[in-house]
XYZ file of C-alpha atoms in Angstrom:
392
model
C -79.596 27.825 34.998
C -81.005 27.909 38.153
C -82.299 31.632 38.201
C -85.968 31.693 37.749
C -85.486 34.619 35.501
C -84.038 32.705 32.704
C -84.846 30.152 30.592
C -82.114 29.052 28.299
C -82.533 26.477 25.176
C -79.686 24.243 24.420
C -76.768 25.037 21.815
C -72.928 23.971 21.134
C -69.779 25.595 21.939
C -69.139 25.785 18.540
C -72.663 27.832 17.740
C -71.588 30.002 21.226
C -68.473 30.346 19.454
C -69.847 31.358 15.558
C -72.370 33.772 17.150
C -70.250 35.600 19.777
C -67.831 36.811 17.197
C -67.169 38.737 19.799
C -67.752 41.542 21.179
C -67.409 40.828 17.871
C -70.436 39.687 16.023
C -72.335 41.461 18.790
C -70.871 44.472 18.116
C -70.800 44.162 14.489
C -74.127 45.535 13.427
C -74.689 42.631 11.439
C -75.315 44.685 8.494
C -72.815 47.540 9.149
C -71.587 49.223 6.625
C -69.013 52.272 6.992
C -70.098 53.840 3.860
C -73.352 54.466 5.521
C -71.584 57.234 7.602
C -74.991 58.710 9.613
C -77.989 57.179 10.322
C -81.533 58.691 10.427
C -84.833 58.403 12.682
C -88.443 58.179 12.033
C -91.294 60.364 13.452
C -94.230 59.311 12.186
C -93.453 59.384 8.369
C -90.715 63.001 8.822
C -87.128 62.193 8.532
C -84.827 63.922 10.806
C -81.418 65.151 10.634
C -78.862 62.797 10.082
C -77.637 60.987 13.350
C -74.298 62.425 13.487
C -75.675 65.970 14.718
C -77.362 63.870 17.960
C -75.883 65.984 20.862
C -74.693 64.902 24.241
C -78.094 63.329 26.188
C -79.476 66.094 28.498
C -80.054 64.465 31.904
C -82.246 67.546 33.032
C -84.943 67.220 30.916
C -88.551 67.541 32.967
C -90.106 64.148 34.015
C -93.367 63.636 31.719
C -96.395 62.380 32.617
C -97.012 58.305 33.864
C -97.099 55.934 30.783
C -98.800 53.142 32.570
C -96.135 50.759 31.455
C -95.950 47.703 33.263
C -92.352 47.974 35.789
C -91.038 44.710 33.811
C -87.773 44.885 31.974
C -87.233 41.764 29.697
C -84.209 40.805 27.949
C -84.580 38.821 24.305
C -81.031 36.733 24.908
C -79.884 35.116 21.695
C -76.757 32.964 23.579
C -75.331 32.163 26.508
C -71.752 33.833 25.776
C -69.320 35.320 28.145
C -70.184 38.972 27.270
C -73.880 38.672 26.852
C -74.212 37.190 30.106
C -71.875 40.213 31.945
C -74.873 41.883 30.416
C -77.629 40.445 31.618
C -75.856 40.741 35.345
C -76.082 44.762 34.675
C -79.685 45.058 33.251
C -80.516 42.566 36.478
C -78.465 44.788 38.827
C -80.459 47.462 37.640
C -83.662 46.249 37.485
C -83.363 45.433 41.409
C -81.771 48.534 42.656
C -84.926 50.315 40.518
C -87.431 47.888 41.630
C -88.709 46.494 38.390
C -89.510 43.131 37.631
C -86.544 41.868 35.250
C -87.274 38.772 33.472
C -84.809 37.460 30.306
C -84.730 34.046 28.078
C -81.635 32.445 26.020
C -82.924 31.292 22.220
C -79.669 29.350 21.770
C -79.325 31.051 18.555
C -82.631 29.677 17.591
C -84.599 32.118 15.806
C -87.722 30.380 16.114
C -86.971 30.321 19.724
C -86.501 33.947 20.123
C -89.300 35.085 18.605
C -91.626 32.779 20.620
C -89.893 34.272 23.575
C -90.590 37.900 22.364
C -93.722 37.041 22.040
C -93.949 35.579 25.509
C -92.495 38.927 26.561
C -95.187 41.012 25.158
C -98.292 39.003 26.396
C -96.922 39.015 29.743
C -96.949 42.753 29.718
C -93.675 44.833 29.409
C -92.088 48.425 29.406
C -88.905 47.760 28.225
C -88.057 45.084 25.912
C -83.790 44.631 25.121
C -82.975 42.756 22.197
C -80.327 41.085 19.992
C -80.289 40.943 15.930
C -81.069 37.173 14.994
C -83.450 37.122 12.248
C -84.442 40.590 11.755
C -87.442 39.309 8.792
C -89.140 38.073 12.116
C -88.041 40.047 14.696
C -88.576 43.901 13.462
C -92.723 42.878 13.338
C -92.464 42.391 16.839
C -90.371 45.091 17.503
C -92.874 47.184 15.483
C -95.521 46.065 17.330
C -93.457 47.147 20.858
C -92.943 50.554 19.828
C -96.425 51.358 18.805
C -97.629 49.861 22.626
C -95.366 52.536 23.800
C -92.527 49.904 24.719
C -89.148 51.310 24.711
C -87.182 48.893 22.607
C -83.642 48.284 23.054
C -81.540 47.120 20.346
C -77.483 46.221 19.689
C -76.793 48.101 16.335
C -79.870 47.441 14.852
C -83.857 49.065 13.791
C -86.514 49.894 15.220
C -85.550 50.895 18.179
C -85.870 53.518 21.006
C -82.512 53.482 22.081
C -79.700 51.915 19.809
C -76.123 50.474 21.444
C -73.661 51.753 18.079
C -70.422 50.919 16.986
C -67.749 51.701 14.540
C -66.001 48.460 13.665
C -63.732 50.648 11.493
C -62.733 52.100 15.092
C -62.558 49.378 16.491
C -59.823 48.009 14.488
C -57.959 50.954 13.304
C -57.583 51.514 17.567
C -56.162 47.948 17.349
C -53.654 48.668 13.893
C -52.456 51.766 15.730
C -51.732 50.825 18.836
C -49.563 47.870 17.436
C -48.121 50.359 15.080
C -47.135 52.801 17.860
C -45.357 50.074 19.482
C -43.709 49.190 16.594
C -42.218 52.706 16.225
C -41.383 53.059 20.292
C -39.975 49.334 20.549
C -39.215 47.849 17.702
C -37.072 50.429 15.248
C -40.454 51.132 13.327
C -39.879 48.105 11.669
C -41.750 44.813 12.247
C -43.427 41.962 10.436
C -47.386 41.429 11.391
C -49.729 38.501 11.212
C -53.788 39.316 11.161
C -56.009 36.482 11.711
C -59.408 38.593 9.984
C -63.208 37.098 10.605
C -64.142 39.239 7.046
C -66.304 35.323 6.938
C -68.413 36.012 9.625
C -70.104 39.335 8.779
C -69.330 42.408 6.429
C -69.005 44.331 9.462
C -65.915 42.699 10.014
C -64.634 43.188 6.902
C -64.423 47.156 7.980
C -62.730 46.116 11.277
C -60.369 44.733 8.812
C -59.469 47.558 6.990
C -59.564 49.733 10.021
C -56.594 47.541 11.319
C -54.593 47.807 8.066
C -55.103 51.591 7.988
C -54.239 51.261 11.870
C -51.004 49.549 10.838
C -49.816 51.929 8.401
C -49.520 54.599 10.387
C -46.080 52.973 11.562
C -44.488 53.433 7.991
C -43.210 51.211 5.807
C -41.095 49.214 7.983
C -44.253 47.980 9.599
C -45.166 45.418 7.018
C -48.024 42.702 7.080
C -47.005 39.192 5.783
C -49.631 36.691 6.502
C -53.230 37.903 6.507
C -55.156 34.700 7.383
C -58.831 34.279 7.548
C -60.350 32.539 10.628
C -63.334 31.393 12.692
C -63.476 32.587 16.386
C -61.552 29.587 18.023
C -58.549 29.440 19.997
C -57.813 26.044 18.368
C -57.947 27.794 15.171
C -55.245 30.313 15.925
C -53.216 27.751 17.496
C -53.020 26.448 13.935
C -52.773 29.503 11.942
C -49.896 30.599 14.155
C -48.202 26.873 14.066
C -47.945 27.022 10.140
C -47.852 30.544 9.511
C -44.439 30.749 11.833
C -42.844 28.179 9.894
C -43.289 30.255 6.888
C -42.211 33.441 8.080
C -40.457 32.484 11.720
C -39.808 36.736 12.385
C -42.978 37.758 12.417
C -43.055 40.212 15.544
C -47.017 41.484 15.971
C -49.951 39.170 16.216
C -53.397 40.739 15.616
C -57.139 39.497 15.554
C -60.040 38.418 18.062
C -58.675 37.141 21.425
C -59.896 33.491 20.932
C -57.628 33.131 17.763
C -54.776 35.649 19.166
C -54.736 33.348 22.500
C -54.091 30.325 20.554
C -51.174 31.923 18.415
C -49.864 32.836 21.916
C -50.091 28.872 22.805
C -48.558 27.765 19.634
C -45.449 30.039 20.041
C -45.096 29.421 23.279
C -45.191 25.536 22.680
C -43.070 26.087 19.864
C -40.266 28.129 22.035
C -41.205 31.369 19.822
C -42.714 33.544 21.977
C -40.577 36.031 23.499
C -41.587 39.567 25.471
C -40.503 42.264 22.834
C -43.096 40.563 20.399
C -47.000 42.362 20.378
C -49.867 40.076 20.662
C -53.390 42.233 20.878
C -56.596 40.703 20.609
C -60.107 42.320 20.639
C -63.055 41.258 23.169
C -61.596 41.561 26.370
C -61.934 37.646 26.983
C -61.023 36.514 30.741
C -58.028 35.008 29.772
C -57.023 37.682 27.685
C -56.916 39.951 30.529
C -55.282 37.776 32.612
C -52.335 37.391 30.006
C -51.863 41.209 29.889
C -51.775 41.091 33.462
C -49.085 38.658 33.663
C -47.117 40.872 31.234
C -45.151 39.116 28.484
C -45.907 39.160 24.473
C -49.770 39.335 24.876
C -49.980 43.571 25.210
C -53.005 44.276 24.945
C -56.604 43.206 24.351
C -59.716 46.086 23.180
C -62.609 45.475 25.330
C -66.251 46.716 25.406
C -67.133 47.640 28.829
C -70.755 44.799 28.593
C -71.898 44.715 32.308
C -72.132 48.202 32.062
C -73.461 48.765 29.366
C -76.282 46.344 30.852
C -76.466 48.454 33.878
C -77.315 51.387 31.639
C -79.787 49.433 29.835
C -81.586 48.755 33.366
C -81.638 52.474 34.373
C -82.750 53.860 31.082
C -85.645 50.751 30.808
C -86.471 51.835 34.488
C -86.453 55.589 33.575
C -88.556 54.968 30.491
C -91.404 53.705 32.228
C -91.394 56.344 34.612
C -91.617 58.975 32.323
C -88.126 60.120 32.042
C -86.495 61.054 28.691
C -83.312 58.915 28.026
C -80.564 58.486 25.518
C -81.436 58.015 22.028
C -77.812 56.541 21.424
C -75.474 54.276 23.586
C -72.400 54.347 22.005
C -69.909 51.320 22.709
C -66.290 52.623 22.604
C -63.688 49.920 22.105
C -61.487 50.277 25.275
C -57.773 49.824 24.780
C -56.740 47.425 28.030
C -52.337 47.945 27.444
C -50.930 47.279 30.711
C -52.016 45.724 34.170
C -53.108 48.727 35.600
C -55.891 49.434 32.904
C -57.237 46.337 33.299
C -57.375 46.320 36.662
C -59.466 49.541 36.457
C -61.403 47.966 33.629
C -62.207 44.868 36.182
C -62.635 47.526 38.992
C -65.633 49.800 37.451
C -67.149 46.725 35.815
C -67.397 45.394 38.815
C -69.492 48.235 40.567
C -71.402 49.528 37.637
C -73.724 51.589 40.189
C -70.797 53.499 41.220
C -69.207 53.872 37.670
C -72.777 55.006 36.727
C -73.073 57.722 39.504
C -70.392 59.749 37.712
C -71.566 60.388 34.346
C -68.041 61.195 33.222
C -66.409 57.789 34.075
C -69.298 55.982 32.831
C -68.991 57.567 29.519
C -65.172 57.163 29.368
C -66.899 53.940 28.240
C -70.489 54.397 26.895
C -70.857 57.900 25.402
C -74.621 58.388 25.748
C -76.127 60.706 23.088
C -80.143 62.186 21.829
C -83.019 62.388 24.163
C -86.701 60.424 23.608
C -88.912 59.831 26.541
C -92.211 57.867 26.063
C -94.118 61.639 25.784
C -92.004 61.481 22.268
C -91.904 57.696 22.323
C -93.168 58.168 18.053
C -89.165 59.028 17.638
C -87.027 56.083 16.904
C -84.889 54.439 14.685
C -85.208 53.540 11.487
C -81.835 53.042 10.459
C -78.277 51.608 11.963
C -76.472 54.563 14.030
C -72.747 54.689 13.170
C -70.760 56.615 15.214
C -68.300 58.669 13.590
């Protein structure tokens, strides 16, 4: 790349492709489980109350005194997907508009890599260090050793960390089952048959989005009835193929669920095959580019769940910049799976993604998308996690 601020070390599409299960992987706390129900928080060696009673981030809390951080914000990249880069844009739009030094390396998936570059991070001198689960054996020493230099340590679902992005997957796809079921009962007679292309392969997490989509899905009665549930990778190729065989099979199938890549490829297959017709319900979750741009168009591809990732970047920036400078800040950045159902939604998706200083300004919009929850500041900086946050 040819900003100076990143260093990125070489992988295949197919790696982009196995470790940005989307939204997914990224999203999936790795080692999510929904039985876990609340997380906890250490404070020196006294447990707190269970996560679930965090309230709503004050914003008004009294500036403490300087930490004597350095005002450098660094960003542990794991891969150079579509959705981590929208957030590195944010955290770097931040960064400038706060005047902090931002500074951010791609592993390529390599764990090795990343930890060297973690490392790196450290010696330089940082006061905010954002990171993504890879190898957690290796990376949580580091992490450990952040947080005791008074480094607020950003994490996606994962421990020790100051402030921790969460995520339901059990949300996440029971907003996907639903919605197709609603529009099952409003277009389609409340009866329909539904293929789900699952990733349960790619990490347990997934495996609750799963049953959050089949609890989703029965909420349209019995005439909504899944007949093919196929495992996949995150490929477009691979749903072409799914959806080429699995149409054969059973040629009324009417509702199409999964990841975008996979859903975008059953789109191409009926379409190639003459199948695809506008009363049918393709949804997809990620809010891939093309995705958008199908539910745009209008047609059989209805919706696609997104997670709002240059923003959530931005956010990342301010609170990293507000850290440093004494503020208190969330404890909790929860990513809420945004339904994208028709043009205009997407358009206003695209819109405040777009500007995510403006969306920011109103605390209300911005947490239409990112509901921001707790309060640490580097005067407490001995709170933080100890255990995966799951939103209820």
């Amino acid at each position: 790349m040819s900003d100076p601020t990143i260093w990125e070390s070489g992988h295949t599409r197919k790696e982009t492709l196995r470790y940005g299960a989307a939204g997914l992987v990224g999203l999936s706390a790795l080692d999510l489980f929904a039985a876990s129900g609340a997380a906890a928080a250490t404070h020196g060696s006294e447990a707190l109350a269970a996560a679930r009673r965090l309230a709503p981030w004050d914003s008004t809390r009294p500036k403490g005194p300087a930490t004597g951080l350095p005002r450098r914000i660094a960003w542990a990249n794991t891969a150079a997907a579509e959705f981590f880069l929208a957030l590195t844009a944010g955290m770097k739009d931040a960064s400038k508009r706060r005047k902090m030094d931002f500074v951010t390396a791609i592993s390529g998936n390599d764990p090795a890599k990343n930890i060297e570059q973690m490392e790196s991070f450290l010696a330089r001198g940082v006061g905010t260090l954002m990171m993504q689960p890879l190898d957690l054996a290796t990376q949580r020493p580091v992490m450990i050793r952040a947080l005791k230099a008074g480094i607020c340590v950003e994490g996606l679902i994962t421990f020790p960390t100051t402030l921790q992005i969460a995520a339901s997957q059990y949300t996440v796809g029971y907003t996907q089952g639903k919605a197709a079921a609603d529009y099952a009962k409003k277009r389609l007679g409340g009866k329909a048959e539904v293929l789900y292309m699952n990733l349960d392969s790619l990490a347990p997490a997934l495996v609750v989005r799963h049953k959050g989509v089949l609890a989703g899905l029965k909420t349209g009665g019995s005439g909504v009835k899944v007949v093919s549930d196929q495992g996949v990778d995150v490929s477009v190729e691979t749903g072409f193929k799914v959806m080429s065989t699995v149409i054969q099979a059973k040629p009324n199938i009417k509702i199409v669920l999964g990841g975008d890549s996979a859903v975008i490829g059953a789109y191409q297959a009926l379409d190639q095959a003459g199948k695809l017709s506008n009363d049918m319900y393709l949804s997809g979750v990620d809010g891939d580019s093309q995705a958008l741009a199908l539910v745009k168009k209008g047609g059989a591809y209805k919706a696609s769940i997104a997670f709002a990732w240059k923003l959530m970047g931005y956010g990342l920036g301010q609170f990293g910049a507000d850290w440093i400078e004494g503020k208190s800040i969330p404890r909790v950045m929860v990513a809420a799976p945004i339904l994208l159902d028709s043009p205009a939604k997407v358009r206003k998706y695209e819109s405040d993604s777009a500007n995510p200083a403006a969306t920011f300004a109103s605390r209300a919009r911005y947490e239409k998308y990112l509901p921001l929850l707790g309060n640490v500041s580097y005067a407490t900086r001995k709170l933080y996690w100890k255990k995966e946050y799951v939103p209820a």
